[in-house]
Short mmCIF file of C-alpha atoms and ligand atoms in Angstrom, two decimals:
data_model
loop_
_atom_site.label_atom_id
_atom_site.label_comp_id
_atom_site.label_asym_id
_atom_site.label_seq_id
_atom_site.Cartn_x
_atom_site.Cartn_y
_atom_site.Cartn_z
CA MET A 1 41.69 18.04 3.98
CA LYS A 2 40.69 15.60 0.71
CA LYS A 3 38.20 16.99 -1.38
CA THR A 4 35.08 14.87 -2.45
CA LYS A 5 33.26 16.24 -5.76
CA ILE A 6 30.11 14.23 -5.26
CA PHE A 7 26.76 15.48 -7.56
CA ALA A 8 24.10 13.29 -8.80
CA ASP A 9 20.83 15.57 -10.57
CA ALA A 10 17.00 14.60 -10.16
CA ASN A 11 17.01 13.19 -14.23
CA LEU A 12 19.29 10.70 -14.15
CA THR A 13 18.35 7.53 -12.18
CA VAL A 14 19.77 3.84 -11.16
CA GLY A 15 16.39 2.46 -10.99
CA THR A 16 12.42 2.21 -8.64
CA ILE A 17 13.76 1.28 -4.90
CA ASP A 18 11.43 -1.96 -3.79
CA PRO A 19 10.55 -1.02 -0.26
CA ASN A 20 10.81 -5.11 -0.10
CA LEU A 21 14.66 -3.68 -0.40
CA TYR A 22 14.26 -3.18 3.11
CA GLY A 23 13.47 -7.06 4.52
CA SER A 24 14.68 -8.35 7.28
CA PHE A 25 15.18 -12.62 8.67
CA ILE A 26 14.01 -14.31 11.05
CA GLU A 27 15.12 -18.64 11.49
CA HIS A 28 15.01 -21.42 13.27
CA LEU A 29 18.19 -20.57 15.16
CA GLY A 30 19.38 -19.73 18.71
CA ARG A 31 17.53 -17.39 20.11
CA ALA A 32 15.56 -15.72 17.01
CA VAL A 33 12.46 -16.88 17.60
CA TYR A 34 12.37 -18.45 21.29
CA GLU A 35 13.27 -15.29 23.41
CA GLY A 36 13.70 -12.85 20.86
CA ILE A 37 10.27 -12.85 19.21
CA TYR A 38 8.37 -15.25 20.61
CA GLU A 39 8.79 -15.74 24.78
CA PRO A 40 5.29 -16.59 26.90
CA GLY A 41 5.70 -15.70 29.89
CA HIS A 42 7.76 -12.05 29.40
CA LYS A 43 6.34 -9.77 30.49
CA THR A 44 5.98 -7.81 27.32
CA ALA A 45 4.55 -10.31 26.02
CA ASP A 46 0.96 -10.13 24.08
CA GLU A 47 -1.50 -13.73 24.24
CA ASN A 48 0.35 -14.96 21.70
CA GLY A 49 3.35 -14.54 23.55
CA PHE A 50 4.62 -11.93 20.92
CA ARG A 51 7.18 -10.24 22.51
CA ARG A 52 5.80 -6.02 22.55
CA ASP A 53 9.83 -4.91 23.08
CA VAL A 54 10.72 -7.19 20.22
CA LEU A 55 7.91 -5.97 18.27
CA GLU A 56 7.94 -2.00 18.58
CA LEU A 57 12.01 -2.04 17.01
CA VAL A 58 10.97 -3.76 14.39
CA LYS A 59 8.00 -1.41 13.89
CA GLU A 60 10.66 1.52 14.64
CA LEU A 61 13.25 -0.38 11.79
CA ASN A 62 10.07 -0.69 9.56
CA VAL A 63 10.87 -3.51 7.69
CA PRO A 64 7.78 -4.98 5.31
CA ILE A 65 8.54 -8.30 4.67
CA VAL A 66 10.54 -11.13 7.11
CA ARG A 67 12.51 -14.18 5.26
CA TYR A 68 11.04 -17.66 7.53
CA PRO A 69 12.42 -20.38 8.67
CA GLY A 70 15.40 -20.24 7.68
CA GLY A 71 18.28 -20.10 6.27
CA ASN A 72 20.76 -23.44 6.71
CA PHE A 73 17.01 -24.96 9.26
CA LEU A 74 14.54 -25.44 6.73
CA SER A 75 16.69 -28.48 4.74
CA GLY A 76 16.12 -30.62 7.63
CA TYR A 77 12.45 -29.06 8.01
CA ASP A 78 9.05 -31.09 8.18
CA TRP A 79 6.85 -28.08 8.17
CA ARG A 80 3.84 -30.83 9.05
CA ASP A 81 5.57 -30.64 12.73
CA GLY A 82 4.66 -27.20 13.57
CA VAL A 83 1.27 -26.70 12.82
CA GLY A 84 -1.87 -28.04 15.00
CA PRO A 85 -2.25 -28.15 18.22
CA ARG A 86 1.17 -27.57 20.83
CA GLU A 87 0.71 -31.02 22.41
CA LYS A 88 1.10 -32.81 19.24
CA ARG A 89 3.66 -31.57 17.55
CA PRO A 90 7.38 -33.16 18.43
CA THR A 91 10.48 -32.64 19.88
CA ARG A 92 13.61 -32.60 16.64
CA LEU A 93 16.70 -32.49 17.03
CA ASP A 94 17.96 -29.91 13.95
CA LEU A 95 20.58 -31.40 12.51
CA ALA A 96 21.48 -27.15 10.69
CA TRP A 97 22.15 -25.82 14.16
CA PHE A 98 23.10 -28.66 16.29
CA SER A 99 19.83 -28.14 18.34
CA THR A 100 16.48 -29.45 20.09
CA GLU A 101 13.28 -27.82 18.32
CA THR A 102 10.29 -27.68 20.53
CA ASN A 103 8.26 -27.03 16.97
CA GLU A 104 6.37 -24.85 19.65
CA PHE A 105 6.58 -21.46 17.50
CA GLY A 106 5.57 -22.43 13.42
CA THR A 107 3.78 -20.81 10.03
CA ASP A 108 0.65 -20.47 12.20
CA GLU A 109 2.36 -18.60 14.34
CA PHE A 110 4.19 -16.43 12.28
CA MET A 111 1.90 -15.49 10.34
CA LYS A 112 -0.17 -14.84 13.66
CA TRP A 113 3.34 -11.86 14.42
CA CYS A 114 3.67 -10.63 10.28
CA ARG A 115 0.08 -9.95 10.79
CA VAL A 116 0.80 -7.98 14.22
CA ALA A 117 4.18 -6.60 12.45
CA GLY A 118 2.49 -5.34 10.80
CA VAL A 119 4.33 -7.20 7.99
CA THR A 120 4.51 -9.78 4.15
CA PRO A 121 5.49 -13.20 5.34
CA MET A 122 8.25 -15.34 2.94
CA MET A 123 7.78 -18.36 3.80
CA GLY A 124 10.66 -20.49 2.29
CA VAL A 125 10.71 -24.10 1.39
CA ASN A 126 13.17 -27.43 1.89
CA MET A 127 14.71 -29.12 -0.94
CA GLY A 128 17.69 -30.39 1.56
CA THR A 129 15.37 -33.37 2.78
CA GLY A 130 12.24 -31.79 1.77
CA THR A 131 9.97 -32.88 -1.60
CA ILE A 132 7.84 -30.95 -3.75
CA LYS A 133 4.78 -32.70 -3.15
CA ASP A 134 5.66 -31.06 0.86
CA ALA A 135 6.29 -27.78 -1.25
CA ALA A 136 2.99 -28.26 -2.92
CA GLN A 137 1.40 -28.98 0.37
CA LEU A 138 2.68 -26.29 2.66
CA VAL A 139 1.51 -23.42 -0.75
CA GLU A 140 -2.51 -25.33 0.33
CA TYR A 141 -2.10 -25.74 3.21
CA CYS A 142 -1.20 -21.89 3.22
CA ASN A 143 -3.10 -19.99 0.66
CA HIS A 144 -5.79 -23.16 -0.43
CA GLU A 145 -9.63 -21.60 0.38
CA GLY A 146 -10.89 -25.09 2.31
CA GLY A 147 -12.35 -28.56 1.24
CA THR A 148 -9.27 -30.91 0.39
CA ASP A 149 -7.51 -32.47 4.03
CA ILE A 150 -4.80 -30.07 3.63
CA SER A 151 -6.19 -26.75 3.71
CA GLU A 152 -9.63 -27.95 5.96
CA MET A 153 -6.42 -28.89 8.69
CA ARG A 154 -5.45 -24.84 8.57
CA ARG A 155 -8.90 -24.56 9.22
CA ALA A 156 -9.55 -26.36 12.35
CA ASN A 157 -6.22 -24.55 13.48
CA GLY A 158 -7.78 -21.70 13.36
CA ALA A 159 -7.49 -19.74 10.48
CA LYS A 160 -10.22 -19.98 8.48
CA GLU A 161 -8.76 -17.53 5.79
CA PRO A 162 -6.25 -18.83 3.29
CA TYR A 163 -2.65 -16.59 4.02
CA HIS A 164 -2.24 -15.59 0.46
CA VAL A 165 1.36 -15.80 1.00
CA ARG A 166 2.86 -14.32 -2.35
CA TYR A 167 6.66 -14.38 -1.74
CA TRP A 168 8.19 -18.51 -1.29
CA CYS A 169 11.78 -19.08 -1.44
CA ILE A 170 12.96 -22.23 -2.94
CA GLY A 171 15.21 -24.32 -0.27
CA ASN A 172 17.98 -22.86 1.17
CA GLU A 173 22.17 -22.45 0.15
CA MET A 174 21.40 -25.94 -2.17
CA ASP A 175 25.38 -25.12 -2.86
CA GLY A 176 26.57 -25.10 0.50
CA PRO A 177 28.42 -28.64 1.45
CA TRP A 178 27.11 -28.08 5.00
CA GLN A 179 23.28 -27.55 3.48
CA ILE A 180 21.46 -30.62 4.40
CA GLY A 181 20.18 -32.71 1.09
CA HIS A 182 23.23 -30.79 -0.41
CA LEU A 183 22.80 -30.82 -4.28
CA THR A 184 24.40 -30.41 -7.64
CA ALA A 185 23.27 -26.76 -9.51
CA GLU A 186 21.89 -29.98 -12.15
CA GLU A 187 19.82 -31.40 -9.38
CA TYR A 188 19.41 -28.54 -7.69
CA GLY A 189 18.43 -26.64 -11.10
CA ARG A 190 15.82 -29.41 -11.91
CA LYS A 191 14.57 -30.16 -9.04
CA ALA A 192 14.00 -26.19 -8.10
CA LEU A 193 12.36 -25.67 -11.14
CA GLU A 194 9.20 -29.46 -10.37
CA ALA A 195 9.13 -27.48 -7.08
CA ALA A 196 8.22 -23.72 -9.02
CA LYS A 197 5.70 -26.25 -11.03
CA VAL A 198 3.86 -28.29 -8.54
CA MET A 199 3.86 -24.66 -6.02
CA ARG A 200 2.01 -22.83 -8.57
CA TRP A 201 -0.37 -25.08 -10.22
CA ALA A 202 -0.83 -25.53 -5.94
CA ASN A 203 -2.06 -22.27 -5.51
CA GLY A 204 -4.30 -22.39 -8.20
CA GLU A 205 -1.89 -21.04 -11.98
CA LEU A 206 -2.43 -22.32 -14.96
CA LYS A 207 -0.36 -23.86 -16.37
CA GLU A 208 2.35 -21.80 -19.76
CA GLU A 209 0.20 -23.62 -22.42
CA ASP A 210 -2.70 -22.10 -21.02
CA GLY A 211 -2.07 -18.84 -21.73
CA THR A 212 -0.39 -17.94 -17.87
CA ASN A 213 1.00 -14.81 -18.79
CA TRP A 214 4.00 -14.94 -15.87
CA ALA A 215 4.10 -11.47 -15.01
CA GLU A 216 0.71 -12.47 -13.41
CA ARG A 217 1.58 -14.20 -11.54
CA PRO A 218 0.36 -13.74 -8.12
CA LEU A 219 3.30 -16.38 -6.23
CA LYS A 220 7.18 -14.26 -6.74
CA LEU A 221 9.27 -17.80 -6.36
CA ILE A 222 12.84 -17.41 -5.49
CA VAL A 223 15.27 -19.61 -7.11
CA SER A 224 18.12 -20.68 -4.73
CA GLY A 225 21.84 -18.81 -6.51
CA SER A 226 25.16 -18.79 -4.94
CA SER A 227 26.05 -19.12 -1.01
CA ASN A 228 28.70 -16.33 -1.58
CA HIS A 229 30.50 -14.93 -4.04
CA GLU A 230 33.87 -17.23 -2.70
CA ILE A 231 32.36 -20.52 -3.34
CA LYS A 232 34.48 -22.51 -6.27
CA THR A 233 30.86 -23.04 -7.79
CA PHE A 234 30.59 -18.85 -8.26
CA PRO A 235 28.88 -18.34 -11.32
CA GLU A 236 29.48 -21.62 -12.79
CA TRP A 237 25.96 -22.72 -10.22
CA ASP A 238 23.50 -19.58 -11.22
CA ARG A 239 23.83 -20.01 -14.61
CA VAL A 240 23.18 -23.62 -14.33
CA VAL A 241 20.20 -23.44 -11.74
CA LEU A 242 18.58 -19.88 -14.60
CA GLU A 243 19.17 -21.91 -16.66
CA HIS A 244 16.52 -24.83 -15.90
CA THR A 245 14.06 -21.89 -14.06
CA TYR A 246 14.70 -18.99 -16.00
CA GLU A 247 11.27 -18.71 -16.69
CA ALA A 248 9.54 -20.15 -13.86
CA VAL A 249 11.06 -17.82 -10.89
CA ASP A 250 11.33 -14.11 -10.66
CA TYR A 251 14.21 -14.30 -8.29
CA LEU A 252 17.60 -14.88 -8.05
CA SER A 253 18.73 -15.04 -4.60
CA MET A 254 21.94 -14.49 -2.95
CA HIS A 255 23.63 -13.60 0.44
CA ARG A 256 26.18 -12.59 1.67
CA TYR A 257 28.24 -11.85 4.71
CA TYR A 258 31.39 -9.74 5.73
CA MET A 259 33.50 -9.80 8.75
CA TYR A 260 36.05 -8.16 10.18
CA ASP A 261 39.65 -10.40 10.88
CA GLU A 262 42.21 -8.88 12.60
CA ASP A 263 43.94 -12.35 11.50
CA ARG A 264 43.95 -10.92 7.69
CA ASP A 265 47.35 -8.34 6.66
CA ASP A 266 45.71 -5.25 6.57
CA PRO A 267 42.03 -5.68 8.50
CA LEU A 268 40.57 -2.88 8.46
CA MET A 269 40.84 -0.85 5.54
CA ASP A 270 39.63 -5.38 4.04
CA PHE A 271 37.53 -4.78 5.85
CA LEU A 272 35.79 -1.84 4.44
CA GLY A 273 36.31 -2.62 0.82
CA SER A 274 33.47 -4.73 1.66
CA ALA A 275 30.36 -2.55 0.12
CA ASP A 276 32.98 -1.97 -3.56
CA ASP A 277 32.70 -5.97 -3.62
CA MET A 278 29.30 -5.97 -2.05
CA HIS A 279 29.04 -4.51 -5.83
CA GLU A 280 30.88 -6.48 -7.68
CA TYR A 281 29.12 -9.52 -6.88
CA ILE A 282 26.58 -7.97 -7.56
CA GLY A 283 26.92 -7.31 -10.61
CA THR A 284 28.49 -10.75 -11.98
CA LEU A 285 25.11 -12.01 -11.37
CA ARG A 286 23.72 -8.64 -13.32
CA ALA A 287 25.17 -10.27 -16.08
CA THR A 288 25.06 -13.76 -15.69
CA ILE A 289 21.19 -12.82 -15.57
CA GLU A 290 21.79 -11.15 -18.69
CA TYR A 291 23.43 -14.02 -20.65
CA VAL A 292 20.96 -16.48 -19.94
CA ARG A 293 17.74 -14.65 -20.59
CA ALA A 294 19.28 -14.47 -23.99
CA LYS A 295 20.45 -18.24 -24.77
CA VAL A 296 17.12 -19.43 -23.17
CA ARG A 297 16.04 -16.46 -25.50
CA SER A 298 13.88 -14.84 -22.64
CA LYS A 299 11.82 -11.15 -23.18
CA LYS A 300 11.56 -11.43 -18.87
CA LYS A 301 12.75 -9.71 -16.16
CA LEU A 302 14.09 -11.56 -13.86
CA TYR A 303 14.78 -10.22 -10.16
CA LEU A 304 17.86 -10.76 -7.16
CA SER A 305 17.43 -11.50 -3.91
CA PHE A 306 19.75 -10.51 -1.96
CA ASP A 307 17.89 -11.84 0.71
CA GLU A 308 20.81 -12.82 3.73
CA TRP A 309 23.29 -10.10 4.04
CA ASN A 310 25.12 -8.21 6.87
CA ILE A 311 28.47 -8.06 9.44
CA TRP A 312 29.13 -11.78 10.20
CA THR A 313 32.71 -12.54 13.17
CA VAL A 314 31.22 -14.69 15.67
CA THR A 315 31.27 -18.76 14.54
CA ALA A 316 28.11 -21.37 15.54
CA PRO A 317 30.02 -21.93 19.04
CA ARG A 318 30.89 -25.82 19.29
CA HIS A 319 31.49 -25.81 22.70
CA GLU A 320 27.99 -24.95 23.96
CA PRO A 321 26.78 -28.89 24.15
CA LEU A 322 24.91 -29.54 21.83
CA TRP A 323 21.37 -29.81 21.24
CA LYS A 324 20.25 -27.14 23.50
CA GLN A 325 17.22 -25.78 23.51
CA ALA A 326 16.97 -22.25 21.95
CA PRO A 327 21.19 -21.55 23.21
CA HIS A 328 22.90 -18.48 22.14
CA LEU A 329 24.58 -18.84 18.82
CA LEU A 330 25.55 -15.73 16.75
CA GLU A 331 24.98 -13.47 18.69
CA ASP A 332 27.06 -10.99 17.33
CA VAL A 333 27.54 -7.26 19.25
CA TYR A 334 28.29 -5.40 16.93
CA THR A 335 30.73 -2.48 17.16
CA PHE A 336 31.01 0.66 15.33
CA ARG A 337 33.57 -0.60 12.90
CA ASP A 338 30.71 -2.29 11.62
CA ALA A 339 27.96 -0.55 11.74
CA ILE A 340 29.96 2.41 9.03
CA VAL A 341 31.16 -0.83 6.61
CA PHE A 342 27.33 -2.15 7.40
CA ALA A 343 25.99 1.51 5.91
CA GLY A 344 27.92 1.35 2.26
CA LEU A 345 26.46 -2.57 2.43
CA MET A 346 22.48 -0.94 2.44
CA ASN A 347 24.28 2.32 0.28
CA THR A 348 25.35 -1.40 -2.24
CA LEU A 349 22.46 -2.59 -2.02
CA LEU A 350 20.52 1.53 -3.15
CA ASN A 351 22.69 1.24 -5.79
CA ASN A 352 21.98 -1.57 -7.77
CA CYS A 353 17.81 -0.82 -6.78
CA ASP A 354 17.56 -1.38 -10.66
CA ILE A 355 18.44 -4.69 -10.32
CA VAL A 356 18.01 -5.84 -6.09
CA LYS A 357 14.18 -5.90 -5.46
CA LEU A 358 13.85 -7.20 -2.14
CA GLY A 359 16.92 -8.00 0.56
CA CYS A 360 16.94 -9.64 4.11
CA LEU A 361 19.24 -8.21 6.68
CA ALA A 362 19.78 -11.27 8.18
CA GLN A 363 18.68 -11.43 11.10
CA LEU A 364 16.57 -9.68 12.93
CA VAL A 365 16.67 -10.33 16.42
CA ASN A 366 19.36 -12.22 18.10
CA VAL A 367 20.75 -13.73 15.39
CA ILE A 368 23.29 -11.38 13.79
CA ALA A 369 21.47 -8.55 14.33
CA PRO A 370 20.24 -5.25 14.33
CA ILE A 371 17.80 -6.32 17.47
CA MET A 372 19.33 -7.66 21.10
CA THR A 373 16.49 -9.57 23.96
CA LYS A 374 17.59 -10.13 27.09
CA LYS A 375 15.55 -13.47 28.43
CA GLY A 376 12.72 -12.10 30.86
CA GLY A 377 14.46 -9.01 30.61
CA GLY A 378 14.92 -5.87 28.12
CA VAL A 379 15.64 -5.63 24.94
CA PHE A 380 18.47 -2.45 23.32
CA ARG A 381 18.99 -1.31 19.73
CA GLN A 382 23.09 -2.24 17.95
CA THR A 383 25.58 -0.50 16.46
CA SER A 384 24.08 -1.87 12.64
CA PHE A 385 20.26 -0.76 14.39
CA TYR A 386 20.70 3.15 13.28
CA PRO A 387 21.54 3.44 9.46
CA PHE A 388 19.31 0.71 8.72
CA ARG A 389 16.69 2.67 10.43
CA TYR A 390 16.87 5.38 9.00
CA LEU A 391 17.33 3.90 5.32
CA ALA A 392 14.36 2.50 5.58
CA ASN A 393 12.65 4.55 6.83
CA ASN A 394 13.43 7.60 4.63
CA ALA A 395 15.54 6.39 1.58
CA ARG A 396 12.50 5.46 -0.85
CA GLY A 397 10.73 6.00 -4.06
CA GLU A 398 14.74 5.88 -6.83
CA THR A 399 17.99 5.93 -6.32
CA LEU A 400 19.90 8.26 -8.49
CA ARG A 401 23.35 7.92 -10.32
CA THR A 402 26.38 9.50 -7.94
CA PHE A 403 28.85 11.14 -10.43
CA SER A 404 31.67 11.01 -7.42
CA ASP A 405 35.97 11.81 -7.82
CA SER A 406 37.02 9.85 -4.45
CA ASP A 407 40.23 8.17 -4.79
CA VAL A 408 40.59 4.72 -4.02
CA PHE A 409 42.37 2.42 -1.71
CA GLY A 410 43.90 -0.78 -2.00
CA ASN A 411 41.97 -3.96 0.17
CA MET A 412 41.90 -8.22 0.15
CA PHE A 413 39.09 -7.54 -2.69
CA GLY A 414 40.37 -5.43 -5.54
CA LYS A 415 39.85 -1.47 -5.89
CA ALA A 416 37.28 0.46 -2.90
CA ARG A 417 36.44 4.48 -2.41
CA PHE A 418 37.82 6.04 0.24
CA ILE A 419 33.48 7.72 0.56
CA ASN A 420 30.63 5.79 -0.10
CA GLU A 421 28.01 7.42 -0.73
CA ALA A 422 24.12 6.39 -2.48
CA VAL A 423 21.75 9.62 -3.11
CA THR A 424 18.01 8.85 -2.89
CA HIS A 425 14.86 10.77 -4.00
CA ASP A 426 11.21 10.45 -2.84
CA ARG A 427 9.40 12.15 -5.46
CA ALA A 428 5.78 11.32 -3.61
CA ASN A 429 7.99 12.75 -0.73
CA ARG A 430 9.89 16.01 -2.32
CA ARG A 431 12.34 14.66 0.06
CA VAL A 432 16.43 13.73 -1.21
CA CYS A 433 18.51 11.17 1.73
CA VAL A 434 22.33 10.86 0.73
CA SER A 435 24.71 8.21 3.38
CA LEU A 436 27.46 8.84 2.93
CA CYS A 437 30.69 7.20 4.62
CA ASN A 438 34.39 8.37 4.99
CA TYR A 439 36.20 5.73 5.42
CA ASP A 440 39.87 7.06 5.53
CA GLU A 441 41.14 7.55 8.65
CA GLU A 442 41.46 11.78 7.87
CA ALA A 443 38.77 13.86 8.08
CA ARG A 444 36.91 14.79 4.25
CA GLU A 445 35.40 17.37 2.80
CA VAL A 446 32.62 16.61 0.05
CA GLU A 447 31.34 19.43 -2.37
CA LEU A 448 27.91 17.83 -2.94
CA GLU A 449 26.05 19.08 -5.50
CA LEU A 450 21.81 17.70 -6.36
CA ARG A 451 20.49 19.30 -9.22
CA SER A 452 17.65 20.25 -10.64
CA PHE A 453 15.48 20.36 -7.52
CA GLY A 454 15.93 24.57 -7.36
CA GLU A 455 16.82 24.98 -3.84
CA PRO A 456 16.67 22.31 -1.58
CA GLU A 457 16.81 22.66 2.11
CA ALA A 458 18.47 20.05 4.60
CA VAL A 459 16.10 19.79 7.16
CA GLU A 460 17.00 16.68 8.95
CA TYR A 461 20.85 16.26 9.08
CA VAL A 462 23.45 12.35 11.03
CA GLU A 463 26.30 11.47 12.43
CA MET A 464 27.88 8.23 13.58
CA THR A 465 30.79 9.03 14.93
CA SER A 466 32.84 7.15 17.64
CA LEU A 467 37.14 7.48 17.92
CA ASP A 468 36.42 4.16 19.48
CA LEU A 469 36.47 1.66 16.31
CA ASP A 470 35.08 -1.08 19.11
CA ALA A 471 32.56 0.33 20.89
CA VAL A 472 29.40 -1.37 20.55
CA ASN A 473 26.02 -0.89 22.52
CA GLY A 474 24.21 -3.21 25.17
CA PHE A 475 21.48 -3.77 28.12
CA GLY A 476 21.04 0.01 29.05
CA ALA A 477 23.58 1.66 27.39
CA GLU A 478 23.64 2.41 23.73
CA LYS A 479 26.24 4.96 23.32
CA VAL A 480 27.28 4.09 19.82
CA LYS A 481 24.49 6.22 17.59
CA PRO A 482 23.99 9.07 15.38
CA HIS A 483 24.36 12.33 15.92
CA ARG A 484 22.41 15.47 14.70
CA LYS A 485 24.46 17.77 13.85
CA GLU A 486 23.47 21.39 12.65
CA LEU A 487 21.70 21.50 9.35
CA PRO A 488 24.86 22.13 6.16
CA GLU A 489 23.16 25.65 4.40
CA MET A 490 22.52 25.03 0.90
CA GLU A 491 23.01 26.98 -2.31
CA ALA A 492 20.93 26.22 -5.22
CA GLY A 493 21.49 22.51 -4.43
CA ARG A 494 25.58 22.93 -3.23
CA THR A 495 26.93 22.50 -0.12
CA PHE A 496 30.21 21.81 1.81
CA LEU A 497 30.00 18.69 4.25
CA THR A 498 33.14 18.09 6.98
CA LEU A 499 33.39 14.05 7.22
CA PRO A 500 34.75 13.46 10.54
CA ALA A 501 37.46 9.82 9.61
CA LEU A 502 35.38 6.12 9.64
CA SER A 503 31.82 8.02 9.76
CA TRP A 504 28.84 7.55 8.76
CA SER A 505 26.76 10.50 7.33
CA PHE A 506 22.93 10.88 6.53
CA LEU A 507 21.55 13.93 5.23
CA ILE A 508 17.86 14.48 5.14
CA LEU A 509 16.00 17.50 2.20
CA GLN A 510 13.33 18.68 1.31
CA TYR A 511 12.47 20.57 -1.44
O1 AHR B 601 21.83 -16.92 8.78
C1 AHR B 601 22.25 -17.66 9.24
C2 AHR B 601 23.37 -18.25 8.24
O2 AHR B 601 23.60 -18.06 7.27
C3 AHR B 601 22.23 -19.28 7.57
O3 AHR B 601 21.34 -20.59 8.23
C4 AHR B 601 22.20 -19.60 6.66
O4 AHR B 601 21.24 -19.27 5.48
C5 AHR B 601 23.55 -19.45 6.27
O5 AHR B 601 24.28 -19.44 6.03
#
């Protein structure tokens, strides 16, 4: 059996893991909102129409922050359509997804849902058909106490107290020709800067010349970076946009979906190369941020918001009749193969936690999601649910630098490691977590050495493995999930683990 040696030391860290790395995303798309988080009349629905069975699974995932309302939907959305008495809300065409939007669910419902779910809202302002005035007024609607037309509108709609929304995306994927109101980098950079200014002013933040310290600004603004690293404007888009907005914003967004494509020359190895490719992509944006920081002579640290990431294989079907309300769109059913690639993507996020401070698994329910629902029926956990649940609930604190002698395999992106790992250390709870993907078609032995922890003891060890790479979960059939393994013997932080071929293993230790 081939051997890989991995060691980590408590004193050698990558950085602190921001809990927001484990965020997610709900868009007005398909059945994410309607029949997903919201289904009045469902047997588990609460008085707001929120499905309690879905809420339970969201809590199980321990998601801290949820982005809303899009996505591509955002770029055609007028937030005013989604507030006020329901019977007066207009039904509109959603040009992003060729669906009909009833606007039955809008900003106030989302804020209520966030409160019930125990998550922080992360809102988006429309930079496609929307103006900077719309953006500033949405901030006013959410965050201004009262006494103005817009803030009184919120109060009249039932929310006496402001929502104090802190996280705001300035548009979505504005680099994509598919985007409603797509802009060039110059156009978007200018518009995003002006939007950022008026959004902050609407939030009562003083102007630069009045002595605002950027680090203390209450709003956390996320400017739209590249929507993937294959688009031809990458990474020039990011440079230009940041040169306009560097001082005004806090994060640069990035998006990326990976897929298993049987038409590729080497579909499995290409897919298994995703995690290391994601690492390269982050590396390029890390360098771009540093370049712009030097160019604009800033002392400020800007972070990455990886606010759409996942595996996405099914394309939006166009065989459905257009303009359906809550159609079945992007309902990927994840395989075991997807789950082990998904775990590797999470390892990559953790291994870059010094710069990626916010992450949104796209999306949360029904649409390329870990949670699936049936209208009027039950729910199930997809295969990808499990790595997310284990990591989001346990891998906290800091990521440790790992040193590995793993060999590599060639794939469409370049080279990737057969053994893909992340090691985290939660000092407060004296807990170390080790997440290990074996991307070899043979079992592997890993010699793991955890230094400077004294005598850590394994307290939980689970493994996801399957003889059938295409195995999936379904309603009443969650067969693809981690299984507990016998705890490995540790000797002064050292142990030997056998990782089955094509598998994900997760070890928790206490010291
Ligand atoms: O998450 C699905 C879609 O993917 C989002 O609407 C868009 O931002 C991205 O292209």
